[in-house]
PDB file of C-alpha atoms in Angstrom:
ATOM      1  CA  MET A   1     -17.303  20.359  -7.529  1.00  0.00           C
ATOM      2  CA  MET A   2     -20.222  21.273  -5.283  1.00  0.00           C
ATOM      3  CA  THR A   3     -18.603  20.814  -1.207  1.00  0.00           C
ATOM      4  CA  SER A   4     -22.300  19.750  -0.630  1.00  0.00           C
ATOM      5  CA  ARG A   5     -20.741  16.318  -1.054  1.00  0.00           C
ATOM      6  CA  PHE A   6     -18.448  16.874   1.868  1.00  0.00           C
ATOM      7  CA  VAL A   7     -18.950  16.426   5.157  1.00  0.00           C
ATOM      8  CA  SER A   8     -17.128  17.815   8.440  1.00  0.00           C
ATOM      9  CA  SER A   9     -14.817  15.123   9.566  1.00  0.00           C
ATOM     10  CA  GLU A  10     -16.212  16.416  13.459  1.00  0.00           C
ATOM     11  CA  SER A  11     -19.951  14.964  12.799  1.00  0.00           C
ATOM     12  CA  LEU A  12     -18.742  12.119  11.043  1.00  0.00           C
ATOM     13  CA  LEU A  13     -17.032  11.346  13.493  1.00  0.00           C
ATOM     14  CA  ALA A  14     -19.547  12.443  16.634  1.00  0.00           C
ATOM     15  CA  LYS A  15     -21.735   9.946  14.899  1.00  0.00           C
ATOM     16  CA  ARG A  16     -19.908   7.716  15.293  1.00  0.00           C
ATOM     17  CA  LEU A  17     -18.631   8.198  18.892  1.00  0.00           C
ATOM     18  CA  ASP A  18     -22.075   9.159  20.034  1.00  0.00           C
ATOM     19  CA  ALA A  19     -23.107   5.321  19.780  1.00  0.00           C
ATOM     20  CA  HIS A  20     -20.715   4.198  22.333  1.00  0.00           C
ATOM     21  CA  ALA A  21     -20.507   7.471  24.505  1.00  0.00           C
ATOM     22  CA  GLU A  22     -22.250   5.076  27.266  1.00  0.00           C
ATOM     23  CA  GLU A  23     -19.168   2.570  26.916  1.00  0.00           C
ATOM     24  CA  ILE A  24     -17.226   5.187  26.866  1.00  0.00           C
ATOM     25  CA  ARG A  25     -18.225   6.570  29.560  1.00  0.00           C
ATOM     26  CA  ALA A  26     -19.632   3.216  31.516  1.00  0.00           C
ATOM     27  CA  ARG A  27     -15.544   2.059  30.967  1.00  0.00           C
ATOM     28  CA  GLY A  28     -14.282   5.482  32.430  1.00  0.00           C
ATOM     29  CA  LEU A  29     -12.076   6.116  29.278  1.00  0.00           C
ATOM     30  CA  LEU A  30     -11.207   9.601  28.252  1.00  0.00           C
ATOM     31  CA  LEU A  31     -11.795  10.818  24.834  1.00  0.00           C
ATOM     32  CA  HIS A  32      -9.417  13.692  23.783  1.00  0.00           C
ATOM     33  CA  CYS A  33     -10.087  15.008  20.624  1.00  0.00           C
ATOM     34  CA  GLU A  34      -7.852  17.684  18.686  1.00  0.00           C
ATOM     35  CA  LEU A  35     -10.744  17.986  15.125  1.00  0.00           C
ATOM     36  CA  ASP A  36      -9.085  19.850  12.220  1.00  0.00           C
ATOM     37  CA  ALA A  37     -12.696  22.166  11.865  1.00  0.00           C
ATOM     38  CA  GLY A  38     -11.712  22.288   8.119  1.00  0.00           C
ATOM     39  CA  PHE A  39     -11.079  18.809   7.571  1.00  0.00           C
ATOM     40  CA  GLN A  40     -14.103  17.687   5.252  1.00  0.00           C
ATOM     41  CA  MET A  41     -14.753  13.707   4.232  1.00  0.00           C
ATOM     42  CA  ARG A  42     -16.464  12.555   1.520  1.00  0.00           C
ATOM     43  CA  PRO A  43     -18.897  10.183   2.296  1.00  0.00           C
ATOM     44  CA  ARG A  44     -19.004   7.380   0.840  1.00  0.00           C
ATOM     45  CA  ALA A  45     -20.267   3.677   0.520  1.00  0.00           C
ATOM     46  CA  GLY A  46     -18.345   1.362   3.397  1.00  0.00           C
ATOM     47  CA  LEU A  47     -16.662   4.536   5.593  1.00  0.00           C
ATOM     48  CA  ASP A  48     -19.282   4.729   8.055  1.00  0.00           C
ATOM     49  CA  ALA A  49     -18.591   0.635   8.625  1.00  0.00           C
ATOM     50  CA  ALA A  50     -14.651   1.541   8.753  1.00  0.00           C
ATOM     51  CA  LEU A  51     -14.548   3.800  11.361  1.00  0.00           C
ATOM     52  CA  GLU A  52     -17.325   1.692  13.386  1.00  0.00           C
ATOM     53  CA  ALA A  53     -14.893  -1.261  13.135  1.00  0.00           C
ATOM     54  CA  LEU A  54     -12.033   0.887  13.904  1.00  0.00           C
ATOM     55  CA  ILE A  55     -14.310   2.357  17.246  1.00  0.00           C
ATOM     56  CA  ARG A  56     -14.824  -1.232  17.862  1.00  0.00           C
ATOM     57  CA  PHE A  57     -10.837  -2.174  17.898  1.00  0.00           C
ATOM     58  CA  VAL A  58     -10.385   0.904  20.155  1.00  0.00           C
ATOM     59  CA  LEU A  59     -12.714  -0.537  22.532  1.00  0.00           C
ATOM     60  CA  SER A  60     -11.645  -4.213  22.763  1.00  0.00           C
ATOM     61  CA  THR A  61      -8.131  -3.213  22.966  1.00  0.00           C
ATOM     62  CA  ILE A  62      -8.330  -0.490  25.312  1.00  0.00           C
ATOM     63  CA  PRO A  63      -8.051  -1.299  29.456  1.00  0.00           C
ATOM     64  CA  ALA A  64     -10.788   0.618  31.748  1.00  0.00           C
ATOM     65  CA  GLY A  65      -9.624   4.236  33.082  1.00  0.00           C
ATOM     66  CA  CYS A  66      -6.981   4.180  29.444  1.00  0.00           C
ATOM     67  CA  GLU A  67      -7.153   7.775  27.363  1.00  0.00           C
ATOM     68  CA  VAL A  68      -7.626   7.831  24.024  1.00  0.00           C
ATOM     69  CA  TYR A  69      -6.274  10.391  21.429  1.00  0.00           C
ATOM     70  CA  LEU A  70      -7.915  11.410  18.654  1.00  0.00           C
ATOM     71  CA  ALA A  71      -7.219  13.962  15.943  1.00  0.00           C
ATOM     72  CA  SER A  72      -7.862  14.843  12.393  1.00  0.00           C
ATOM     73  CA  THR A  73      -5.921  17.608  10.073  1.00  0.00           C
ATOM     74  CA  ARG A  74      -6.380  17.919   6.127  1.00  0.00           C
ATOM     75  CA  SER A  75      -4.038  17.989   3.748  1.00  0.00           C
ATOM     76  CA  ALA A  76      -2.216  21.038   3.369  1.00  0.00           C
ATOM     77  CA  ALA A  77      -3.048  20.683  -0.714  1.00  0.00           C
ATOM     78  CA  PRO A  78      -5.114  22.961  -3.162  1.00  0.00           C
ATOM     79  CA  VAL A  79      -8.836  23.023  -3.269  1.00  0.00           C
ATOM     80  CA  SER A  80      -9.293  20.766  -6.314  1.00  0.00           C
ATOM     81  CA  ARG A  81      -7.272  17.555  -3.226  1.00  0.00           C
ATOM     82  CA  LEU A  82     -10.616  18.841  -1.099  1.00  0.00           C
ATOM     83  CA  GLY A  83     -10.972  15.860   1.319  1.00  0.00           C
ATOM     84  CA  GLU A  84      -7.753  14.636   1.801  1.00  0.00           C
ATOM     85  CA  GLY A  85      -6.395  14.655   5.305  1.00  0.00           C
ATOM     86  CA  ARG A  86      -4.805  12.195   7.962  1.00  0.00           C
ATOM     87  CA  LEU A  87      -7.038  10.673  11.316  1.00  0.00           C
ATOM     88  CA  ILE A  88      -4.400   9.643  14.434  1.00  0.00           C
ATOM     89  CA  LEU A  89      -5.753   7.410  16.977  1.00  0.00           C
ATOM     90  CA  ARG A  90      -3.661   6.402  20.012  1.00  0.00           C
ATOM     91  CA  TRP A  91      -4.330   4.261  23.059  1.00  0.00           C
ATOM     92  CA  GLN A  92      -2.818   2.426  25.472  1.00  0.00           C
ATOM     93  CA  VAL A  93      -3.005  -1.528  25.257  1.00  0.00           C
ATOM     94  CA  SER A  94      -4.380  -4.698  26.918  1.00  0.00           C
ATOM     95  CA  GLY A  95      -2.563  -7.805  27.271  1.00  0.00           C
ATOM     96  CA  ASP A  96      -3.473 -11.608  28.386  1.00  0.00           C
ATOM     97  CA  PRO A  97      -3.773 -11.336  32.488  1.00  0.00           C
ATOM     98  CA  GLN A  98      -1.060 -12.565  34.355  1.00  0.00           C
ATOM     99  CA  THR A  99      -1.860 -15.504  36.744  1.00  0.00           C
ATOM    100  CA  SER A 100      -0.117 -17.134  38.957  1.00  0.00           C
ATOM    101  CA  GLY A 101      -0.774 -20.678  40.181  1.00  0.00           C
ATOM    102  CA  ASN A 102      -4.440 -20.380  40.851  1.00  0.00           C
ATOM    103  CA  LEU A 103      -4.691 -16.243  40.816  1.00  0.00           C
ATOM    104  CA  ARG A 104      -5.858 -13.638  37.742  1.00  0.00           C
ATOM    105  CA  SER A 105      -5.088 -10.556  38.048  1.00  0.00           C
ATOM    106  CA  LEU A 106      -7.371  -8.137  37.847  1.00  0.00           C
ATOM    107  CA  ARG A 107      -5.975  -5.805  35.604  1.00  0.00           C
ATOM    108  CA  PRO A 108      -4.813  -7.075  31.814  1.00  0.00           C
ATOM    109  CA  ARG A 109      -1.007  -6.563  31.685  1.00  0.00           C
ATOM    110  CA  ALA A 110       0.461  -3.977  29.095  1.00  0.00           C
ATOM    111  CA  GLY A 111       2.410  -4.647  25.865  1.00  0.00           C
ATOM    112  CA  ASP A 112       0.876  -7.025  23.653  1.00  0.00           C
ATOM    113  CA  ALA A 113       0.158  -3.861  21.040  1.00  0.00           C
ATOM    114  CA  ALA A 114       1.684  -5.580  18.560  1.00  0.00           C
ATOM    115  CA  THR A 115      -0.599  -8.290  18.955  1.00  0.00           C
ATOM    116  CA  HIS A 116      -3.195  -6.843  18.025  1.00  0.00           C
ATOM    117  CA  ALA A 117      -1.717  -5.359  15.210  1.00  0.00           C
ATOM    118  CA  ALA A 118      -1.954  -8.738  13.592  1.00  0.00           C
ATOM    119  CA  SER A 119      -5.226 -10.024  14.995  1.00  0.00           C
ATOM    120  CA  LYS A 120      -8.138 -10.885  12.427  1.00  0.00           C
ATOM    121  CA  SER A 121      -9.483  -7.804  14.630  1.00  0.00           C
ATOM    122  CA  GLY A 122      -6.467  -5.382  13.059  1.00  0.00           C
ATOM    123  CA  LEU A 123      -6.563  -7.051   9.763  1.00  0.00           C
ATOM    124  CA  ARG A 124     -10.115  -6.682   9.584  1.00  0.00           C
ATOM    125  CA  VAL A 125      -9.918  -2.838  10.445  1.00  0.00           C
ATOM    126  CA  ARG A 126      -7.317  -2.296   7.716  1.00  0.00           C
ATOM    127  CA  ALA A 127      -9.378  -4.312   4.994  1.00  0.00           C
ATOM    128  CA  ALA A 128     -12.131  -2.262   5.579  1.00  0.00           C
ATOM    129  CA  PHE A 129     -10.574   0.392   5.141  1.00  0.00           C
ATOM    130  CA  ALA A 130      -8.880  -0.350   2.473  1.00  0.00           C
ATOM    131  CA  ALA A 131     -12.064  -1.279   0.597  1.00  0.00           C
ATOM    132  CA  VAL A 132     -12.698   2.609   1.268  1.00  0.00           C
ATOM    133  CA  GLY A 133      -9.555   3.450  -0.376  1.00  0.00           C
ATOM    134  CA  TRP A 134      -7.960   4.851   2.292  1.00  0.00           C
ATOM    135  CA  GLY A 135      -4.516   3.354   3.212  1.00  0.00           C
ATOM    136  CA  MET A 136      -4.240   2.579   6.848  1.00  0.00           C
ATOM    137  CA  GLU A 137      -0.946   1.641   9.429  1.00  0.00           C
ATOM    138  CA  LEU A 138      -1.513   0.107  12.843  1.00  0.00           C
ATOM    139  CA  VAL A 139       1.271   1.263  14.842  1.00  0.00           C
ATOM    140  CA  PRO A 140       2.642  -0.386  18.027  1.00  0.00           C
ATOM    141  CA  LEU A 141       4.775   2.203  20.460  1.00  0.00           C
ATOM    142  CA  ALA A 142       6.104   3.187  23.591  1.00  0.00           C
ATOM    143  CA  ALA A 143       7.817  -0.667  23.909  1.00  0.00           C
ATOM    144  CA  GLY A 144       4.221  -2.377  23.036  1.00  0.00           C
ATOM    145  CA  ARG A 145       1.651  -0.952  25.350  1.00  0.00           C
ATOM    146  CA  GLU A 146       0.406   1.403  23.039  1.00  0.00           C
ATOM    147  CA  LEU A 147      -0.752   1.736  19.535  1.00  0.00           C
ATOM    148  CA  MET A 148      -1.633   4.497  16.859  1.00  0.00           C
ATOM    149  CA  ALA A 149      -3.868   4.155  14.288  1.00  0.00           C
ATOM    150  CA  ARG A 150      -2.722   6.882  11.518  1.00  0.00           C
ATOM    151  CA  ILE A 151      -5.141   6.604   8.744  1.00  0.00           C
ATOM    152  CA  GLU A 152      -4.409   8.557   5.162  1.00  0.00           C
ATOM    153  CA  CYS A 153      -8.082   9.900   4.026  1.00  0.00           C
ATOM    154  CA  ARG A 154      -8.240  10.396   0.074  1.00  0.00           C
ATOM    155  CA  GLY A 155     -11.040  12.392  -1.165  1.00  0.00           C
ATOM    156  CA  GLY A 156     -11.668  11.606  -5.277  1.00  0.00           C
ATOM    157  CA  ASP A 157     -13.777   8.881  -5.387  1.00  0.00           C
TER     158      ASP A 157
END
C-alpha cells in the first residue's frame, strides 16, 4: 500500500471550502474547524462532487451570520484501515419566513431541520456520499433549529 494514494482531510476540505470563501465571508458565516491532522482520505471518483454537494446544502440552509462547526477524526483502527474516519458538520438552519398579513419577516424562521433533512437536496447529498461508498446521515438537533451531517468515511477501494 502506498501512502501517496492518500491526502490529508484538511487539504481536501480546504480545497472545497476555498471555492466558497467569498460567499462565506459576504454572509458573515463563522466556520470553526477541528480537523485531525493525521486523518488521511483516499481520493476517489465522486468525492469532490459529494463534498461540493454537502457544502452547497449547508450554504443553502444556513442563515447569514451563523456558525458552522466542522470536525474530522480518523478511526482508532490499525494502519491497514488507513483512510477510515468521520466527518461531522453542525449548523443552524433557516425556515420559511414568518408572515403577518402583507408583512414578511426580514429573518428566516429557525426550526425546519427535519424538513431540510428530508428535502430533495438532503436526499441528493446522501446519495452523493452513497455513490462514493460512504455512509451519511442528516440529524435534526436543538428542537429542529440545527442540523448535523455525520459522514462515515471508508478507506477501502
